[in-house]
Short mmCIF file of C-alpha atoms in Angstrom, two decimals:
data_model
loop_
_atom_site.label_atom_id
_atom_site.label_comp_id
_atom_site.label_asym_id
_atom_site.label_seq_id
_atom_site.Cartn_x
_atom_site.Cartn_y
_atom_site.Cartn_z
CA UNK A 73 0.00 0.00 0.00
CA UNK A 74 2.90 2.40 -0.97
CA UNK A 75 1.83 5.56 -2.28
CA UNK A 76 3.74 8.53 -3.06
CA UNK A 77 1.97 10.48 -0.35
CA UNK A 78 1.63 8.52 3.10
CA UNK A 79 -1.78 7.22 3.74
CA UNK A 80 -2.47 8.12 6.98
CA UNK A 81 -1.32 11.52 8.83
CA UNK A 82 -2.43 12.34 12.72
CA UNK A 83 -2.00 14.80 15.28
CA UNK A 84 -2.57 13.64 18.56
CA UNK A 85 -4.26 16.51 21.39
CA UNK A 86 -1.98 14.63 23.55
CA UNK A 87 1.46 12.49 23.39
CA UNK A 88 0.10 9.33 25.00
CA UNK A 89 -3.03 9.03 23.10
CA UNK A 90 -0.99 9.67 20.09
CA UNK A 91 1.30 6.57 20.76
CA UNK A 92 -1.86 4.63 21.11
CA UNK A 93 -2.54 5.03 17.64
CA UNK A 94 1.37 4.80 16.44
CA UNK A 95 0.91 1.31 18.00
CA UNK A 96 -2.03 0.63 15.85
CA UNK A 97 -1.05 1.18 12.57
CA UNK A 98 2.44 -0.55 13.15
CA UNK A 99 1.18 -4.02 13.92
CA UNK A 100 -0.79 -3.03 10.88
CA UNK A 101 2.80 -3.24 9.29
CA UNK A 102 2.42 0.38 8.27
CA UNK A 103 6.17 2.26 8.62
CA UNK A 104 5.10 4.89 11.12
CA UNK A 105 6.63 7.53 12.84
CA UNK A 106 5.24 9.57 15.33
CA UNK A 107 6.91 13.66 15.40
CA UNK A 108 7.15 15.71 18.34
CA UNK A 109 5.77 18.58 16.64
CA UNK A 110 5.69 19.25 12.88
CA UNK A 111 8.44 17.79 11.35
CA UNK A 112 11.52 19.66 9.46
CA UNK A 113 12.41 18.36 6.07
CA UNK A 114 15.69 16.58 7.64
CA UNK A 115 13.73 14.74 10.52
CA UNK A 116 11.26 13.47 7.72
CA UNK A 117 14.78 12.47 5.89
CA UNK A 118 15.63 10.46 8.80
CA UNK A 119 12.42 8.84 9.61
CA UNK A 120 12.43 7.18 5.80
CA UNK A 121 9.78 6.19 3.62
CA UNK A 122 6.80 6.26 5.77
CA UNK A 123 2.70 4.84 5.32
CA UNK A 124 1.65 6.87 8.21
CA UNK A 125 3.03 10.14 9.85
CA UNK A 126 1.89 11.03 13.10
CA UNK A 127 2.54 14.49 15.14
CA UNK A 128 2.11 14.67 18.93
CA UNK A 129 0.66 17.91 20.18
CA UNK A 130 -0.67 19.09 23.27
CA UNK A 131 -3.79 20.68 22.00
CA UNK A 132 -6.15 18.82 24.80
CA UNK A 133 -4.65 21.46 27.97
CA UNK A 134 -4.82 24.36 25.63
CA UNK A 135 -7.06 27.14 25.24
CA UNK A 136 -8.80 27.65 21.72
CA UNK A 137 -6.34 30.92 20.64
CA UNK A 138 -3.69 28.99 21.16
CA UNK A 139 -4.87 25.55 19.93
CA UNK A 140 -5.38 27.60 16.45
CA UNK A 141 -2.03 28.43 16.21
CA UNK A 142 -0.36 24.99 16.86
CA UNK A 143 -3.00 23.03 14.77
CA UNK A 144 -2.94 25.67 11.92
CA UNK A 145 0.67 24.85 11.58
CA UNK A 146 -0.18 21.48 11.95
CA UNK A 147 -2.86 21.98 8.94
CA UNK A 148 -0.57 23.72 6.41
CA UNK A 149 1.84 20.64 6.89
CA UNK A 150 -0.69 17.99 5.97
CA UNK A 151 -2.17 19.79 3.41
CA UNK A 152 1.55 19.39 2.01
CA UNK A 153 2.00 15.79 2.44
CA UNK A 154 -1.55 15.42 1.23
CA UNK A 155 -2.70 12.03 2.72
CA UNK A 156 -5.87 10.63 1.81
CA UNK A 157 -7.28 10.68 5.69
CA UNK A 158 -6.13 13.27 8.28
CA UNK A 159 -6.78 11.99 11.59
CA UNK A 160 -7.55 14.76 14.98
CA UNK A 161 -7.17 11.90 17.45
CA UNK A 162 -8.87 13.00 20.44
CA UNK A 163 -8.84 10.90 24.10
CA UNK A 164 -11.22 8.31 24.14
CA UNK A 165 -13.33 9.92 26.58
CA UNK A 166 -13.61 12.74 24.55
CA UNK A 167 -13.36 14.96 27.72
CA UNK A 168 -13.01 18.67 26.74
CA UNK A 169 -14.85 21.95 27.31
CA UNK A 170 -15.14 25.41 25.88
CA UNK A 171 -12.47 27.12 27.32
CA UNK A 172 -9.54 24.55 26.99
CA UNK A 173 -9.24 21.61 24.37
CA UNK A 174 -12.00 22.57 22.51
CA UNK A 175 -12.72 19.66 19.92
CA UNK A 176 -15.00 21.83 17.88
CA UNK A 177 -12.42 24.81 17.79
CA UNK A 178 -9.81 21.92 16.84
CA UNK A 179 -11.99 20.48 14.01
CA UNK A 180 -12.72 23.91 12.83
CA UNK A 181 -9.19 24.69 12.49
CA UNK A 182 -7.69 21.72 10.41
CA UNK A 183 -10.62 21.51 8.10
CA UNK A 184 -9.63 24.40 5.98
CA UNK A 185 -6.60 22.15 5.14
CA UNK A 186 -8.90 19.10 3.82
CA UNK A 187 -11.28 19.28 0.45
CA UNK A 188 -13.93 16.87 1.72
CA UNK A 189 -17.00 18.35 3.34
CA UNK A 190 -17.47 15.20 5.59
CA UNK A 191 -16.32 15.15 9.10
CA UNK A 192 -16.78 11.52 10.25
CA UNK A 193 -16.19 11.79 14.04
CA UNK A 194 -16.02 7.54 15.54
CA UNK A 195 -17.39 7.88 19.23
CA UNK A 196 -16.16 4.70 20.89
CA UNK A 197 -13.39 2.24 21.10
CA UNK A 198 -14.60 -1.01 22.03
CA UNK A 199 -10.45 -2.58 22.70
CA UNK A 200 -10.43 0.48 25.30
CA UNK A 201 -14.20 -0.25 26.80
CA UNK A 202 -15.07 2.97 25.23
CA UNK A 203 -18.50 2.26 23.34
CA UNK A 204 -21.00 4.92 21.77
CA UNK A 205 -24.93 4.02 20.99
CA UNK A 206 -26.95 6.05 19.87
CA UNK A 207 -24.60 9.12 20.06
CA UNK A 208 -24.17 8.08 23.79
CA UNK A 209 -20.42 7.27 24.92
CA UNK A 210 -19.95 4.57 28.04
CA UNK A 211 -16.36 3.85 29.92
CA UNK A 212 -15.05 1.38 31.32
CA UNK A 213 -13.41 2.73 34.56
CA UNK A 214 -10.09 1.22 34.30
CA UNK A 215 -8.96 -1.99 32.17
CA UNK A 216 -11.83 -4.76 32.67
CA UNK A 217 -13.98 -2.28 34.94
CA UNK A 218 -17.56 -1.80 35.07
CA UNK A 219 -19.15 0.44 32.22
CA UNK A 220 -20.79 3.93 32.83
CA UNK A 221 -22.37 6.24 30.56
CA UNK A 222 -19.90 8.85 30.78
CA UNK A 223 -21.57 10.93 32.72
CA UNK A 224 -21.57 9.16 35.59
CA UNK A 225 -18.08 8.07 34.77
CA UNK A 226 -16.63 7.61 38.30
CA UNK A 227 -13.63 9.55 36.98
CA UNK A 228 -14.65 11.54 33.90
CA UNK A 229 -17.76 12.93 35.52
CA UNK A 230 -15.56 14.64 38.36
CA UNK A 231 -12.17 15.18 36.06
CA UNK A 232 -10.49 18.23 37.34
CA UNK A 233 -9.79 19.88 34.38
CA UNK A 234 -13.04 18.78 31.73
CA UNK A 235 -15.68 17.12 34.22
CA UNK A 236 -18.10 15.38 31.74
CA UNK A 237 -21.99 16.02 32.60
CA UNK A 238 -23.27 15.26 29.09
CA UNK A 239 -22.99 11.95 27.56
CA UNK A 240 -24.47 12.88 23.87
CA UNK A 241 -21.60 13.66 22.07
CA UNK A 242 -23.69 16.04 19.81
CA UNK A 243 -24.65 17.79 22.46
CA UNK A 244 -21.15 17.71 24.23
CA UNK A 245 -19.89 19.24 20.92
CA UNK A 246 -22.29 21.63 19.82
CA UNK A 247 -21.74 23.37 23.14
CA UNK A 248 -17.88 23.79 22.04
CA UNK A 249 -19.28 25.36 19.09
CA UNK A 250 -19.49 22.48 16.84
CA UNK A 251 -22.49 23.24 14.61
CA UNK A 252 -25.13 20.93 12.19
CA UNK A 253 -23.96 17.71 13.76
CA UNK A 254 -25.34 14.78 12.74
CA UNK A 255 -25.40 10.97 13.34
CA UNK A 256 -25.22 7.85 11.84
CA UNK A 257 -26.32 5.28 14.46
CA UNK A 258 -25.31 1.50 14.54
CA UNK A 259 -28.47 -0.32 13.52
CA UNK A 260 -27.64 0.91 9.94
CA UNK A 261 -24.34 -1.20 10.21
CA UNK A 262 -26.03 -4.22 10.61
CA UNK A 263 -27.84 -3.76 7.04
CA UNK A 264 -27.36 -7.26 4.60
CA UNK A 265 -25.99 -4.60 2.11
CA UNK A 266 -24.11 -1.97 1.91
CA UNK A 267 -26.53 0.66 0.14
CA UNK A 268 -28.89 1.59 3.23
CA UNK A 269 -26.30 2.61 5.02
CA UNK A 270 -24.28 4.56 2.02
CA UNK A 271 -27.59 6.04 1.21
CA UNK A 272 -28.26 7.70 4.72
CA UNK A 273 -25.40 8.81 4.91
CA UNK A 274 -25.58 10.40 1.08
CA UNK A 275 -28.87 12.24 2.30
CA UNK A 276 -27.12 13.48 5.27
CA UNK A 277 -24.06 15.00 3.07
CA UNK A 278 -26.52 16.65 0.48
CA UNK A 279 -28.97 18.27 3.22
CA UNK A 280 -27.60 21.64 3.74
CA UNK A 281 -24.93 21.46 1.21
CA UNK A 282 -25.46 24.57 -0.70
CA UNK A 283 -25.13 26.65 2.96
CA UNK A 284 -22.55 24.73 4.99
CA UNK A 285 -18.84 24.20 4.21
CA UNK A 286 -18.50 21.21 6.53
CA UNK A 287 -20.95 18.31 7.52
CA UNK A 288 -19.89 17.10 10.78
CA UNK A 289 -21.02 13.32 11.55
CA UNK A 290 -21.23 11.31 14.69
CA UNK A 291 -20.78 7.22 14.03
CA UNK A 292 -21.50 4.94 16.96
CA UNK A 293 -18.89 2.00 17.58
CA UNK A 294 -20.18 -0.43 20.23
CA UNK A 295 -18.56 -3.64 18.73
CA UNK A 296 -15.11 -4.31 16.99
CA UNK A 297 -17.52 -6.21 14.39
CA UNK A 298 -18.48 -2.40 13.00
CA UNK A 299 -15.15 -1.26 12.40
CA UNK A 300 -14.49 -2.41 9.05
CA UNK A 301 -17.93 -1.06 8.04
CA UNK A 302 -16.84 2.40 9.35
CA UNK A 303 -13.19 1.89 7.84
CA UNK A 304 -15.08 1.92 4.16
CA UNK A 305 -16.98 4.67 4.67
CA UNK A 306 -13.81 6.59 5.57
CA UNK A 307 -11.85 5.02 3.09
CA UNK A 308 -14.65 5.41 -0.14
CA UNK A 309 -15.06 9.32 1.24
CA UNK A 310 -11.28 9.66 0.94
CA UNK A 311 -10.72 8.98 -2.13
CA UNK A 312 -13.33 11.62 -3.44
CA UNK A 313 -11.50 13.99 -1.29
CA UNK A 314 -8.68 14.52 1.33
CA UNK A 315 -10.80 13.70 4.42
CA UNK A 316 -10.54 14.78 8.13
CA UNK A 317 -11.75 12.47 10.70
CA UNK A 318 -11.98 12.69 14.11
CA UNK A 319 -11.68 10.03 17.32
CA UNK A 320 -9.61 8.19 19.10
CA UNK A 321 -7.39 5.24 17.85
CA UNK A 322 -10.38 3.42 16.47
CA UNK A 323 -10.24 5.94 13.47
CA UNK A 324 -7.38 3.96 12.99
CA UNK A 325 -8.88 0.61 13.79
CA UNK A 326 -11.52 1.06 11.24
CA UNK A 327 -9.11 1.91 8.02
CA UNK A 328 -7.01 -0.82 9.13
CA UNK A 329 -10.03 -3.65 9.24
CA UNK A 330 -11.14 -2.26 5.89
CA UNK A 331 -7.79 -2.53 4.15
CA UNK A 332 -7.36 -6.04 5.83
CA UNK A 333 -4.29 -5.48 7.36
CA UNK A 334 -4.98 -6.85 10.79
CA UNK A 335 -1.90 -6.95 13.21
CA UNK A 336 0.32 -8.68 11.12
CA UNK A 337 2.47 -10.25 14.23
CA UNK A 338 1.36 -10.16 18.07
CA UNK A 339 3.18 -7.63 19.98
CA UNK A 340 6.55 -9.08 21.14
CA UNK A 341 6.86 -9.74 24.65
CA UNK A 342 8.50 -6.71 26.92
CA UNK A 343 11.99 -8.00 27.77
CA UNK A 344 13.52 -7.39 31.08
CA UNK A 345 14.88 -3.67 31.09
CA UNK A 346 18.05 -3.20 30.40
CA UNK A 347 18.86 -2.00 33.71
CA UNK A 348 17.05 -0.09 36.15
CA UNK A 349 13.91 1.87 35.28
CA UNK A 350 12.57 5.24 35.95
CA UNK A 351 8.68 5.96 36.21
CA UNK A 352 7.39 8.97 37.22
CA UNK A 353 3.54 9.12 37.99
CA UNK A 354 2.37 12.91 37.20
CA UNK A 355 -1.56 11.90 36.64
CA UNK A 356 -3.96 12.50 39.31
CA UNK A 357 -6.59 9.55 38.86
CA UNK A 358 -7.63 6.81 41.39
CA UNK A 359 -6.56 4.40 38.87
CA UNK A 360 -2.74 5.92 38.23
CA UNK A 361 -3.28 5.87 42.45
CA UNK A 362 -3.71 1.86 42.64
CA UNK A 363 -1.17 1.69 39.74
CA UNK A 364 1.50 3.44 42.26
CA UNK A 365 1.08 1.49 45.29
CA UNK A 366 1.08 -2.02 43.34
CA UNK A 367 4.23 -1.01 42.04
CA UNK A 368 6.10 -3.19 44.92
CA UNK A 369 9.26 -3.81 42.90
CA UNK A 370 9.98 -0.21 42.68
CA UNK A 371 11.36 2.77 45.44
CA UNK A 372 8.65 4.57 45.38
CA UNK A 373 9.17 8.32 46.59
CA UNK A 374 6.28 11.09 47.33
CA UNK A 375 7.05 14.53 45.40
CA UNK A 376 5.18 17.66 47.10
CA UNK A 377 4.02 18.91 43.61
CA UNK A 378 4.11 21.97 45.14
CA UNK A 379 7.75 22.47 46.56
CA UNK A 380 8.68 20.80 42.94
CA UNK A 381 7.46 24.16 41.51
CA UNK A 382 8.87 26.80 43.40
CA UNK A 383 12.04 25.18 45.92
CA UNK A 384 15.24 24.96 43.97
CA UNK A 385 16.81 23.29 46.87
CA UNK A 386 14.15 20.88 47.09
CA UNK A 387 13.79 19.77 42.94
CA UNK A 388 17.69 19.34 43.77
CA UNK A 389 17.80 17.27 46.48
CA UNK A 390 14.61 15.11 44.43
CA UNK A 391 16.94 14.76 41.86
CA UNK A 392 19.90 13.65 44.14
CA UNK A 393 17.75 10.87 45.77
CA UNK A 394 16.16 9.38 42.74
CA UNK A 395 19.64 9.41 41.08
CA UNK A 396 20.91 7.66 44.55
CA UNK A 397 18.25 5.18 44.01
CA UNK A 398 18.79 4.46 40.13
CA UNK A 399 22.68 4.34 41.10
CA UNK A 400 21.67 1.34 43.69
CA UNK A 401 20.45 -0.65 40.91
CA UNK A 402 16.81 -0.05 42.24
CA UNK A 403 13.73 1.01 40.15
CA UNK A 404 12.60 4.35 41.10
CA UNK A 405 8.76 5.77 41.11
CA UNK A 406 8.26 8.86 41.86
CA UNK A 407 4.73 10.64 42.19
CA UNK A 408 3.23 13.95 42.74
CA UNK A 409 -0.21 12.79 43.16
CA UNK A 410 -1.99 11.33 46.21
CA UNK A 411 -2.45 7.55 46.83
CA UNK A 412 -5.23 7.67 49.50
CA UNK A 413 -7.64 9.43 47.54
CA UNK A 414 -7.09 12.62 49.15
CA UNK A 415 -7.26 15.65 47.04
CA UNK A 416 -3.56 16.88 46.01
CA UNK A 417 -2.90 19.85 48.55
CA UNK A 418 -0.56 21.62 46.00
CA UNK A 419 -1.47 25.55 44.86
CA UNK A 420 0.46 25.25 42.36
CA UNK A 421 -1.30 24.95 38.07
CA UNK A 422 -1.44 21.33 36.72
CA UNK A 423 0.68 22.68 33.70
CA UNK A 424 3.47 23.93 36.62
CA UNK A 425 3.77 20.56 38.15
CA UNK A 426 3.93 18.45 34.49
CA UNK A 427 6.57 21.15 33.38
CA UNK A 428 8.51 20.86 36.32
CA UNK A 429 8.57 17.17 36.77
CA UNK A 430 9.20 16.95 33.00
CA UNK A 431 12.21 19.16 34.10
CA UNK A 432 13.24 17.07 36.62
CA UNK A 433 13.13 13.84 34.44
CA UNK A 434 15.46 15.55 31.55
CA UNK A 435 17.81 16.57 34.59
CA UNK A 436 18.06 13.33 35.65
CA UNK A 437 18.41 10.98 32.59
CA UNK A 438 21.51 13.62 31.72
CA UNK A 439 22.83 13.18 35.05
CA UNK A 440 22.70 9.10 34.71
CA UNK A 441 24.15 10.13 30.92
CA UNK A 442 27.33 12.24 32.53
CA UNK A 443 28.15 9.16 34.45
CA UNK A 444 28.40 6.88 32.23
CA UNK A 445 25.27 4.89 33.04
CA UNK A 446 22.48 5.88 30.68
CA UNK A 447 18.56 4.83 31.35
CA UNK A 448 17.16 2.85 28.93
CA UNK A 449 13.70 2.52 30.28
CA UNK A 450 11.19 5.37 31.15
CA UNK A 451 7.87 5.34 31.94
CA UNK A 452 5.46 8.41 32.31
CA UNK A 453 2.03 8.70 33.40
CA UNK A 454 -0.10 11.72 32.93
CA UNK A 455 -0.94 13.32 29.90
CA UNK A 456 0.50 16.48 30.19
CA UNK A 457 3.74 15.48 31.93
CA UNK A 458 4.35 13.21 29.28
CA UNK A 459 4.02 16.10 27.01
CA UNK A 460 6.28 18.41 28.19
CA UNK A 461 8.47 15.49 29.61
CA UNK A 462 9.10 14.50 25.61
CA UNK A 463 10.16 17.86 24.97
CA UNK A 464 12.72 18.19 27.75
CA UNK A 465 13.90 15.70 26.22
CA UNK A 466 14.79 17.06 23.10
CA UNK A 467 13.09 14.07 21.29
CA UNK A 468 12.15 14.49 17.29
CA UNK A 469 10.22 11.21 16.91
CA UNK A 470 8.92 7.96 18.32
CA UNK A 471 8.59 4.22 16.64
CA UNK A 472 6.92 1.69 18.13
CA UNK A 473 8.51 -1.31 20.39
CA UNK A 474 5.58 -3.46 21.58
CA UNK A 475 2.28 -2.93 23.94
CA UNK A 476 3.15 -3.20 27.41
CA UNK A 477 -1.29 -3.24 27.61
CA UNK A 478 -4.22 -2.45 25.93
CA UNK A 479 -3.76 1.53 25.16
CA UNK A 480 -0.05 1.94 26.34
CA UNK A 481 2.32 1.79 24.03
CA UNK A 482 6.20 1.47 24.82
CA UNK A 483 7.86 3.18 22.14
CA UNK A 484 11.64 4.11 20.79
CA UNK A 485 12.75 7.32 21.07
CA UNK A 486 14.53 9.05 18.32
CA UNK A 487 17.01 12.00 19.24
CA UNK A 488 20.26 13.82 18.21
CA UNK A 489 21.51 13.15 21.34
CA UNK A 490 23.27 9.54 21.62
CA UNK A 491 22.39 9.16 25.31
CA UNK A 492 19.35 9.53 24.53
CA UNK A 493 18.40 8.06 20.62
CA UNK A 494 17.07 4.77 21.43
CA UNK A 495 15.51 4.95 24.67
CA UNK A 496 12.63 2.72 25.94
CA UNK A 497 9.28 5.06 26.51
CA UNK A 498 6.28 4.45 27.76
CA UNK A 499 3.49 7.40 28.00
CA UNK A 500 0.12 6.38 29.78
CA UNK A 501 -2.89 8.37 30.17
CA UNK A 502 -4.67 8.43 33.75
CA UNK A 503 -7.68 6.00 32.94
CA UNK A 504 -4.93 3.57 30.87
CA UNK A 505 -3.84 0.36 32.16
CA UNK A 506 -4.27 -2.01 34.56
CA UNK A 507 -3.23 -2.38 38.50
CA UNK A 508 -0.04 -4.50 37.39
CA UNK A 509 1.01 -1.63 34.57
CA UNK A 510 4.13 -0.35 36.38
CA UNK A 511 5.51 -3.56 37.27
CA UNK A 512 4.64 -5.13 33.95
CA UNK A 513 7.14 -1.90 32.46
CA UNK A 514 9.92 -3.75 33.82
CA UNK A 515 9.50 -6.65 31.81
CA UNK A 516 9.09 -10.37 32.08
CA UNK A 517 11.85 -11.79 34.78
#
């Protein structure tokens, strides 16, 4: 499936969603790389012929001015490559609000940059107990959990940053500006032929088509059975005209069941680290929380998030003691969030605490670098630590190694700098993974 232009492109609101789908499309056997930001002509040199090109952004913490200027750069880029689908991969939960991570402002902004009037948005992910009916989206809280309409999400109905209180994703989205938004719902799947279901969605694209530039559409996904169905009507639209589509990973799911590329091997099994590893645990949810204190095999040490922020003496003496521990041969965890459900009693901004524990990480790996004893293994949870944690690093891309669980992705880490080209990284959001997930990180024994 070589074409001169890649088929796929992404940008990913966040870096750990945006493995998720990296992971996807290379057990697909698609040659993927994922960019930390949009790529210069010499890192796209580097990466080598490619299917799929990915960028990892941070538009999910921002505020809509500023998410227009990252994804219009974004935009302009794709629009160059000029791959059939452009994915906006947005979390799973689709939590976002007005005022910050605005999926409507993000849609609005990279659709300039596509020709086809359709907006297919996928609202579930059935391999991440994410599943939308009837425009409704349901959660699993945590790997294997119980399912709740996402609005009474245990989690996402009380998230500190984008609680969820509405469950329609129309509704969710037209109140973030996202206007005319229709649905397709899953009963039309299950048609014995194709043409019910390509002629709904034909009357939906040529209602309002002489007054409205873009036709935003809301598919449900409740079984992995629908996502080859979905995957053609992406596919068919695509090749009329550069399309944008927007979801999580299963946007990727879908193209991939309908060009019959399933995972073409199984993931290959996590081998020990190299080593001792470094996690750091930057999210604040109960499941991150049980995540931390399973994580027996590991010195585990308490941050105060916020004496991180604002004691030099303090971040110092952190990075002294974790580099003491790493030194010992022991696996290090540290965490700035609470493990006894307490609320976290720091003043200081989410986006202070992820950029200075992403500081602290960089600080560290280069100390372990200066003496002779590089890391090889990371692991990062929270989405915006990992963000700003992959830009301390002075990263310019990520391949994938292998899936260390269902929606975690370890990946390889692509730099200038030797100490650091090749390094193991794993990026997890807050609802991702199981109990187990830091101590299966360290590989079987």
């Amino acid at each position: 499936m070589t074409t001169s232009a890649p088929l796929y492109g992404w940008y990913g609101d966040d870096f750990t969603g945006a493995t998720d789908t990296l992971a996807v499309l290379a057990q697909a056997g698609l040659r993927s790389m994922l960019f930390m930001g949009v790529p210069s002509a010499e890192a796209l040199a580097a990466a080598g012929p490619l299917d799929a090109v990915g960028i990892a952004g941070a538009a999910r913490a921002m505020p809509p001015e500023a998410m227009r200027g990252e994804m219009s750069a974004v935009g302009r880029f794709f629009e160059k490559l000029a791959p059939p689908v452009l994915h906006y991969k947005v979390c799973s939960t689709f939590d976002s609000a007005p005022h910050v991570g605005n999926i409507a402002c993000g849609i609005q902004t990279l659709h300039p940059f596509v020709s086809n009037r359709w907006v297919p948005i996928l609202g579930g992910q059935p391999s991440l107990g994410r599943y939308c009916a009837f425009s409704n989206l349901f959660a699993a809280a945590g790997t294997g959990g119980a399912v709740h309409r996402v609005d009474r999400h245990p989690t996402m109905r009380q998230h500190p940053v984008t609680p969820m209180g509405e469950a329609d994703l129309r509704l969710h989205l037209a109140r973030q500006g996202l206007d005319g938004i229709t649905a397709l719902h899953y009963p039309l799947y299950d048609a014995t032929t194709t043409d019910v279901l390509d002629a709904a969605l034909q009357a939906l694209l040529a209602h309002g088509a002489a007054s409205h530039a873009m036709a935003p559409t809301l598919l449900d996904l409740t079984t992995p059975g629908q996502l080859a169905t979905l995957g053609r009507l992406l596919w068919q639209q695509s090749q009329h005209a550069r399309l944008l589509a927007v979801g999580s990973s299963a946007v990727a799911q879908a193209l991939v069941a309908h060009w019959g590329k399933p995972a073409s091997t199984a993931a290959a099994p996590l081998a020990p680290a190299d080593g001792p590893v470094l996690a750091w645990a930057g999210s604040l949810s109960p499941l991150t929380a049980a995540q931390v204190q399973a994580a027996t095999a590991y010195h585990r040490i308490a941050v105060d998030a916020q004496r991180l922020c604002s004691d030099t003496a303090y971040a110092q003496a952190l990075q002294e003691a974790i580099c003491s521990g790493l030194q010992s041969g022991h696996n290090v965890l540290a965490f700035t969030g609470p493990t006894d459900g307490a609320p976290l009693a720091a003043a200081a901004s989410s986006t202070d605490v992820a950029q200075a524990s992403a500081d602290l990480i960089a600080r560290v790996v280069q100390a372990r670098a200066e003496r002779s004893a590089p890391l090889r293994r990371i692991g990062i949870a929270g989405g915006d630590t990992s963000s700003h944690a992959v830009q301390a690093l002075l990263l310019w891309g990520l391949s994938y190694q292998t899936t260390v669980c269902p929606g975690v992705t370890l990946s390889r880490a692509h730099s200038a700098n030797p100490s650091r080209d090749g390094l193991e990284l794993m990026l997890k959001g807050g609802q991702m993974g199981g109990t187990d997930l830091f101590e299966r990180l360290l590989g079987a024994g």
